[in-house]
Coordinates of C-alpha atoms and ligand atoms in Angstrom, one line a residue:
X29 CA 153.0 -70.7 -116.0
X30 CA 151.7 -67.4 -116.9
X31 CA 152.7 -68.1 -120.6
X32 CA 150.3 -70.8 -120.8
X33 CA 147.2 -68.8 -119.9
X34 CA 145.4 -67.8 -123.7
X35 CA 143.4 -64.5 -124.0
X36 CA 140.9 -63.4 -125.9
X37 CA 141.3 -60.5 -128.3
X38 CA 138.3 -57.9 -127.2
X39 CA 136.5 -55.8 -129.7
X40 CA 138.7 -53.2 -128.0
X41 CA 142.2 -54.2 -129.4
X42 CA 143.0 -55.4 -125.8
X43 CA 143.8 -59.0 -125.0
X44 CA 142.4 -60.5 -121.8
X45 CA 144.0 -63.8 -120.1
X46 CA 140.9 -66.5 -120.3
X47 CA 141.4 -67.3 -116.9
X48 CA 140.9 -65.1 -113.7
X49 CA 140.0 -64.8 -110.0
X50 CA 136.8 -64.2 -109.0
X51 CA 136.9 -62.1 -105.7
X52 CA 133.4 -62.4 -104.9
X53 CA 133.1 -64.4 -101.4
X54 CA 132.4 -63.6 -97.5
X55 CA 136.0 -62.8 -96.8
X56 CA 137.7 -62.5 -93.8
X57 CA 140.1 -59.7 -93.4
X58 CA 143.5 -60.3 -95.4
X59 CA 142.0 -63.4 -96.9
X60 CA 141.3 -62.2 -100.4
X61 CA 144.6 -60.2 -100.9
X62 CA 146.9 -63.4 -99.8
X63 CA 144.5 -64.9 -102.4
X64 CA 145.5 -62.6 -104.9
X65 CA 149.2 -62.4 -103.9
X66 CA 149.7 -66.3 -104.2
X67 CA 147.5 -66.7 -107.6
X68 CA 149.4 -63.3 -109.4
X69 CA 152.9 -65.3 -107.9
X70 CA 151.7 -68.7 -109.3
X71 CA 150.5 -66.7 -113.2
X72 CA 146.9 -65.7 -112.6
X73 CA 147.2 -62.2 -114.4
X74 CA 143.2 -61.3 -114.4
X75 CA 141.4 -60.3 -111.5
X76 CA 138.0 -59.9 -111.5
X77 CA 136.3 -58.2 -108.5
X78 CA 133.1 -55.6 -108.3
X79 CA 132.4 -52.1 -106.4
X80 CA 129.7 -54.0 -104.7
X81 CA 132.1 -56.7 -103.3
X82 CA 134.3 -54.2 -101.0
X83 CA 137.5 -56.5 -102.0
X84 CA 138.8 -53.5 -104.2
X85 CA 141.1 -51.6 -101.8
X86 CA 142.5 -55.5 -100.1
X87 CA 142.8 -56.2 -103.8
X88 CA 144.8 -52.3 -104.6
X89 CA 146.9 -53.1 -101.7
X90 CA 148.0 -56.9 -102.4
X91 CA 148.7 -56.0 -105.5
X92 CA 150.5 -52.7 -105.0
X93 CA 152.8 -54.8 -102.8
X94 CA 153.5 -56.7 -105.4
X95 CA 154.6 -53.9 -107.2
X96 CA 156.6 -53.1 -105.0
X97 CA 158.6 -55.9 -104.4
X98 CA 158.9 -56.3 -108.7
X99 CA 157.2 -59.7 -108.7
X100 CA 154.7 -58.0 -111.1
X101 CA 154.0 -54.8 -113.4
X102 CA 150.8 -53.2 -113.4
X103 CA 150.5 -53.4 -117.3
X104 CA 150.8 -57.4 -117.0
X105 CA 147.3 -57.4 -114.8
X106 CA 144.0 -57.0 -116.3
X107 CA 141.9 -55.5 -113.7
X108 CA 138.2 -56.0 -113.9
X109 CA 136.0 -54.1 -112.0
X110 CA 131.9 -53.0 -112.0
X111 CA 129.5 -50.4 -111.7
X112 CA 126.5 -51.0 -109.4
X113 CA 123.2 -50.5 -109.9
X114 CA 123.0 -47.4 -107.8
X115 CA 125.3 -45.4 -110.0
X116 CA 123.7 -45.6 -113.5
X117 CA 122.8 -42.4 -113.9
X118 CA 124.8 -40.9 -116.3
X119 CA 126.2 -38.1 -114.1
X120 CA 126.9 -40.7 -111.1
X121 CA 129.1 -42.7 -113.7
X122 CA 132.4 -40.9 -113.6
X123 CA 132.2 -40.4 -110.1
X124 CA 131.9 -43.9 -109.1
X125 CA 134.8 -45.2 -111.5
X126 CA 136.8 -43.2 -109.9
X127 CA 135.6 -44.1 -106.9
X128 CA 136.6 -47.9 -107.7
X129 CA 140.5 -46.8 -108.9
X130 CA 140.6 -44.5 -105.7
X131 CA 139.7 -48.0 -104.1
X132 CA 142.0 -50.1 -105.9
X133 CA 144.7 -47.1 -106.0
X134 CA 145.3 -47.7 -109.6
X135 CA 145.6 -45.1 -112.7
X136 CA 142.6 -47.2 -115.6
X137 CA 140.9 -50.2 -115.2
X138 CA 141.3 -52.8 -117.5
X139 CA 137.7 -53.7 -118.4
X140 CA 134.5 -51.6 -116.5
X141 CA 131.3 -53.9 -116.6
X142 CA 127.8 -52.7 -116.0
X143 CA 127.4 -55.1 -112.9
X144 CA 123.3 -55.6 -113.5
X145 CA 120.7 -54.0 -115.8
X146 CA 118.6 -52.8 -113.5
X147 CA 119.4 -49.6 -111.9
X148 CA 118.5 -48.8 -108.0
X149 CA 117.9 -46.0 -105.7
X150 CA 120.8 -47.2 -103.5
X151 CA 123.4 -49.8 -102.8
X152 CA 121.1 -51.9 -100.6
X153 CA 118.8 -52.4 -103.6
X154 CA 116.1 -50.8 -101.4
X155 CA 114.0 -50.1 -105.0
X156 CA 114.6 -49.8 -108.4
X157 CA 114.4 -46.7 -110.6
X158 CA 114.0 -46.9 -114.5
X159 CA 117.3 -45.8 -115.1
X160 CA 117.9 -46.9 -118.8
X161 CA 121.4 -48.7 -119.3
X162 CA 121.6 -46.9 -122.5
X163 CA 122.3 -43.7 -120.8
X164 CA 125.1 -45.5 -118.1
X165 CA 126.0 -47.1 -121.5
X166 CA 127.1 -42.9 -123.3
X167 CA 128.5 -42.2 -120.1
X168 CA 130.6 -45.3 -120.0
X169 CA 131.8 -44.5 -123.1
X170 CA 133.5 -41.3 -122.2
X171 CA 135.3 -42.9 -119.7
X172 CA 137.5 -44.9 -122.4
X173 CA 137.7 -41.2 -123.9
X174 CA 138.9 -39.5 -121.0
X175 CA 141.2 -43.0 -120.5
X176 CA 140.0 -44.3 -117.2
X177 CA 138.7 -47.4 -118.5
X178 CA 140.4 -49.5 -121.3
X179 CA 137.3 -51.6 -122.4
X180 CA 133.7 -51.5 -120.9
X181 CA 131.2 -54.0 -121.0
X182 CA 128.2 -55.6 -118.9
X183 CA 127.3 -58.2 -116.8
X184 CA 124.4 -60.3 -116.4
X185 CA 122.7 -59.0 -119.5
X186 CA 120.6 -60.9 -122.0
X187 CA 120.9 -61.3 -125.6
X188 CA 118.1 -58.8 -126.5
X189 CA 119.9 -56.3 -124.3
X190 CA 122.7 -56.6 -126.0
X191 CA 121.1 -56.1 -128.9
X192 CA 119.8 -53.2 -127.6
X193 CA 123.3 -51.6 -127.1
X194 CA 124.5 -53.0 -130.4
X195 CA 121.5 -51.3 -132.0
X196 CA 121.6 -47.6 -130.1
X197 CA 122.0 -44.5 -132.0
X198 CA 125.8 -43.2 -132.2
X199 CA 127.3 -46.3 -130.3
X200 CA 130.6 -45.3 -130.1
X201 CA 132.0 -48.3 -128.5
X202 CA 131.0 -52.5 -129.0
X203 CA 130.3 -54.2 -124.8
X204 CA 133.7 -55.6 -124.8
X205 CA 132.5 -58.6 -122.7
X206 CA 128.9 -59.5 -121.4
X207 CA 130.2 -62.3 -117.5
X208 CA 127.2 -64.1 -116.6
X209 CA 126.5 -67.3 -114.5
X210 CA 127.8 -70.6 -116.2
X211 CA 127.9 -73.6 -115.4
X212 CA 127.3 -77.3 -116.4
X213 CA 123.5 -77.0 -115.3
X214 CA 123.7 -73.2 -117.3
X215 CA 125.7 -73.6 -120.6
X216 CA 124.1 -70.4 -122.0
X217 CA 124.8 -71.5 -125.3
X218 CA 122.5 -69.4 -127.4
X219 CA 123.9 -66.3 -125.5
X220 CA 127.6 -67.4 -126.2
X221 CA 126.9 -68.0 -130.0
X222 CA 124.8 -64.9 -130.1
X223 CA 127.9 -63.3 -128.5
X224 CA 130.8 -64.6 -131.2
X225 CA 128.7 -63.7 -133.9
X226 CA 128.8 -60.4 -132.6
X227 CA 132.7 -60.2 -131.1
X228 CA 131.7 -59.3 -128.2
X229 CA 133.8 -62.1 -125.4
X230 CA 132.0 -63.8 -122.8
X231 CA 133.2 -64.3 -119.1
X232 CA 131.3 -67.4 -117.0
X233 CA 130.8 -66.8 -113.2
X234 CA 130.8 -68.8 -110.4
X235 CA 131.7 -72.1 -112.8
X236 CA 131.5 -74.3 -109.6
X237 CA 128.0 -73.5 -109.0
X238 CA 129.7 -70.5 -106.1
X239 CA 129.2 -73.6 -103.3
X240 CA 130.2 -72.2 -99.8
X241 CA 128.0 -68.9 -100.6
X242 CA 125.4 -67.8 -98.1
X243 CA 122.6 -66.7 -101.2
X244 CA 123.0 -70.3 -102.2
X245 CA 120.2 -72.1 -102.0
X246 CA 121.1 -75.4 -99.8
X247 CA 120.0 -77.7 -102.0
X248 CA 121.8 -76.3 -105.2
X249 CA 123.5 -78.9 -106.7
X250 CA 126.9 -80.3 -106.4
X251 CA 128.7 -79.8 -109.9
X252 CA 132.1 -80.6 -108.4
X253 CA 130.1 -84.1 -107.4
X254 CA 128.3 -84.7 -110.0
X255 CA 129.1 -88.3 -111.4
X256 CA 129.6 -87.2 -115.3
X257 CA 132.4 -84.8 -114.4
X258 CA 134.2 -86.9 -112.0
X259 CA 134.0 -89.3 -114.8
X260 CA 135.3 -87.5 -117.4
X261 CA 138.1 -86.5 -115.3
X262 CA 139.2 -89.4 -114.1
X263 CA 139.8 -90.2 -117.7
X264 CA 142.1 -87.3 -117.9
X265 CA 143.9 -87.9 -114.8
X266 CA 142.1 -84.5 -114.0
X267 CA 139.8 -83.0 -111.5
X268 CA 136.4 -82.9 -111.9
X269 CA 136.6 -78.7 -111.3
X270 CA 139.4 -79.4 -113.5
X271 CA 137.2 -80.6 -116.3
X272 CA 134.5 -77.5 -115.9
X273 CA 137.1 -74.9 -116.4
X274 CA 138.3 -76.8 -119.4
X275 CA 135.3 -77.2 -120.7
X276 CA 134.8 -73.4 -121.1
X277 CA 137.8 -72.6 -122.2
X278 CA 137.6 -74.6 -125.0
X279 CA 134.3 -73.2 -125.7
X280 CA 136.0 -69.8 -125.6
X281 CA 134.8 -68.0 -122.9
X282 CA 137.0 -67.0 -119.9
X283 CA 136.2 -68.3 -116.3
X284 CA 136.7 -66.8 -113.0
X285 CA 136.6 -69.4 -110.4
X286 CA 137.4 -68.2 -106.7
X287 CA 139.3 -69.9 -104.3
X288 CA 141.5 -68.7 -101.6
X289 CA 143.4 -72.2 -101.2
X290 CA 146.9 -72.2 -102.8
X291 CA 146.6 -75.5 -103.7
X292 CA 143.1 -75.4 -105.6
X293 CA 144.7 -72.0 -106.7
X294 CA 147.0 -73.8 -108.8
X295 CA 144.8 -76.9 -109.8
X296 CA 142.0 -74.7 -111.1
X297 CA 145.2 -73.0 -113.3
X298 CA 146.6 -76.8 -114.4
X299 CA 144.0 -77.1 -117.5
X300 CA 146.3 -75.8 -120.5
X301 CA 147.9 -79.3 -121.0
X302 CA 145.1 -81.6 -121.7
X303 CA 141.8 -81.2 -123.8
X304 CA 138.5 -82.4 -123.9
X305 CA 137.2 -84.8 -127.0
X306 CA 134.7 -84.1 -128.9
X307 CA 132.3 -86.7 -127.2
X308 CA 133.2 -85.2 -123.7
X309 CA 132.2 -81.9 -124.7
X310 CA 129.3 -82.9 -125.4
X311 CA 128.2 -84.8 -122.3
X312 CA 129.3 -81.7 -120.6
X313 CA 126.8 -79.3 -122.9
X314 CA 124.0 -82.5 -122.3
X315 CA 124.0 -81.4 -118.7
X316 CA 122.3 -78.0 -119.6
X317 CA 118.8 -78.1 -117.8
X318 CA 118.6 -73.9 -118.0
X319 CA 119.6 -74.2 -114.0
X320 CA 119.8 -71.1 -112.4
X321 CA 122.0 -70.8 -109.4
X322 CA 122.5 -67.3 -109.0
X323 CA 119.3 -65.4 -109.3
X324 CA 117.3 -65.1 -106.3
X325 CA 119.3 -62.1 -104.6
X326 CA 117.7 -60.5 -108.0
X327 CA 114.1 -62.1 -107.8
X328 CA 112.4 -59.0 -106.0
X329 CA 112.8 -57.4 -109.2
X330 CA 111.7 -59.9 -111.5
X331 CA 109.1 -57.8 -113.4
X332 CA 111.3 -54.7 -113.9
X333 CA 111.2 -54.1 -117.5
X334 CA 115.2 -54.6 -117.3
X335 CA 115.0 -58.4 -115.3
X336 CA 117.5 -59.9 -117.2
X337 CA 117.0 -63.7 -116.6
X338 CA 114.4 -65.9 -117.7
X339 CA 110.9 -65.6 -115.1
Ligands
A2P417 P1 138.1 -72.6 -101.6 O1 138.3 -71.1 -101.6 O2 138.2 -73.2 -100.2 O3 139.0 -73.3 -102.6 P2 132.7 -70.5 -107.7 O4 133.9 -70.1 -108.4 O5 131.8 -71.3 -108.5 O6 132.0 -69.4 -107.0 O7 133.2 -71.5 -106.5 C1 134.0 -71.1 -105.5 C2 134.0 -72.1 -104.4 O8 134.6 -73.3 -104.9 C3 134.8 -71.7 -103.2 O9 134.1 -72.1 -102.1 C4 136.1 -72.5 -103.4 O10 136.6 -72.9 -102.1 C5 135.7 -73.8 -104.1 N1 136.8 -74.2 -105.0 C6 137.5 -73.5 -105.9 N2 138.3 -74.2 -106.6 C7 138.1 -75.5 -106.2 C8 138.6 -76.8 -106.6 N3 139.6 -76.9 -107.6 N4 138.1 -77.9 -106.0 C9 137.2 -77.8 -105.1 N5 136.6 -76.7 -104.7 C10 137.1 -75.5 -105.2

């Protein structure tokens, strides 16, 4: 199955499978390393989690198991982990890599992402400082230098931000990858263009609209309901879940959709043998309303000069 997962070639040289699991979720203990034993076992080969989630050491465990038992090699994984916000300083940058591959009891990480643009004064998010993600940015490139990291890149970063890196004095390396919310209600178009033009990949979060999460508001809608995707599916003989996934990867950017249920473990990796027409494609992108589902855990800081979403 593995086979049939495509990557995308990062600025970096490295290839990155376009489909991953997201680890982001209130677990309960053991749940998201089964998760990642039975996805790895059924050809999931990225796995996306953060500092911030605390699922990096049940993560450096499930998979060191695997190891173990040679049902997988480290160098077939990508691994992608993030910085958070209380950590930008350029000295604290180092420090909490190795932090994460302490946690996840591996020798590099496969792609390091700035997890937010604003920096804070600690992990609670008690206050923000002014911190400028250029300077993380020079301290994240030594840590490709000094081999810790393969690629680096950001997360939940505009298009002028980007720019911004793109545009610094001695950049030595490109973001790799920019992972931000999408979904149908979220197509982020402008930012995905503005992203090919400029090879640096795009990941979508939380393609499902992250239903289930407690930060959710109640009445967020119901993508996995929503009467144009069941539709389309149905023509496909797919799932409507199905048909997001499918829809992004034939935009081109990867997806990492959580689940902890084998079975939708191995529906959400049954989209490389169908494709979307033309027409579908673009009922899907006529969804876009600029919907937001993930922002207001990041609303208190809304007029930081570093607020990344729209206001
Ligand atoms: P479960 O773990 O029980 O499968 P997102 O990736 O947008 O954050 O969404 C994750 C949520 O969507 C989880 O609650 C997950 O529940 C659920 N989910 C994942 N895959 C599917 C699927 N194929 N069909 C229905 N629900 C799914």
């Amino acid at each position: 199955m593995a086979d049939k997962v495509p990557s995308i070639r990062l600025n970096s040289g490295y290839d990155m499978p376009m489909l991953g699991l997201g680890t982001y979720n209130s677990f309960r203990p053991n749940e998201v390393g089964e998760a990642v034993k039975a996805a790895i076992q059924m050809g999931y080969r990225q796995i996306d989690t953060a500092w911030i989630y605390q699922t990096e050491p049940e993560i450096g465990v499930a998979i060191k198991e695997l190891i173990k038992e040679r049902k997988i090699k480290r160098e077939e994984l990508f691994i992608v982990t993030k910085i958070w916000g209380h950590c930008h300083e350029p000295d604290q940058v180092e420090p909490a890599c190795r932090r994460s591959l302490e946690a996840l009891d591996m020798d590099y990480i496969d792609l390091y992402l700035i997890h937010f643009p604003v920096a804070f004064v600690d992990k609670e998010r008690t206050k923000a400082t002014m911190t400028d993600y250029l300077d993380t940015w020079r301290a994240m490139e030594k840590l490709v230098d000094k081999g810790l990291v393969r690629s680096i890149g950001v997360s939940n970063f505009n298009a002028q931000q980007l720019e911004r890196i793109l545009n610094m004095d001695g950049l030595k390396y490109k973001p790799a990858n920019n992972q931000v919310e999408i979904t149908p209600y979220l197509a982020q178009d402008d930012l995905l263009q503005f992203s090919l033009k400029n090879d640096i990949s795009t990941t979508g979060y939380g393609p499902f609209g992250a239903p289930g999460q407690v930060y959710i508001p109640k009445d967020a809608p119901k993508f996995l309901e929503h009467p144009t995707i069941v539709d389309i599916g149905k023509k496909y003989g797919k799932s409507s879940a199905q048909v997001i996934l499918r829809w992004g990867i034939q935009r081109g950017y990867a997806l990492v959709p959580k689940s902890t249920n084998p079975s939708r473990l191995a529906q959400n990796m049954d989209i490389f043998d169908f494709e979307l027409s033309e027409d579908d494609m673009k009922a899907m992108l006529a969804l876009d309303k600029g919907y937001r589902v993930n922002h207001e855990q990041f609303l208190p800081w809304k007029d930081h000069p570093f607020y990344p979403f729209e206001k």
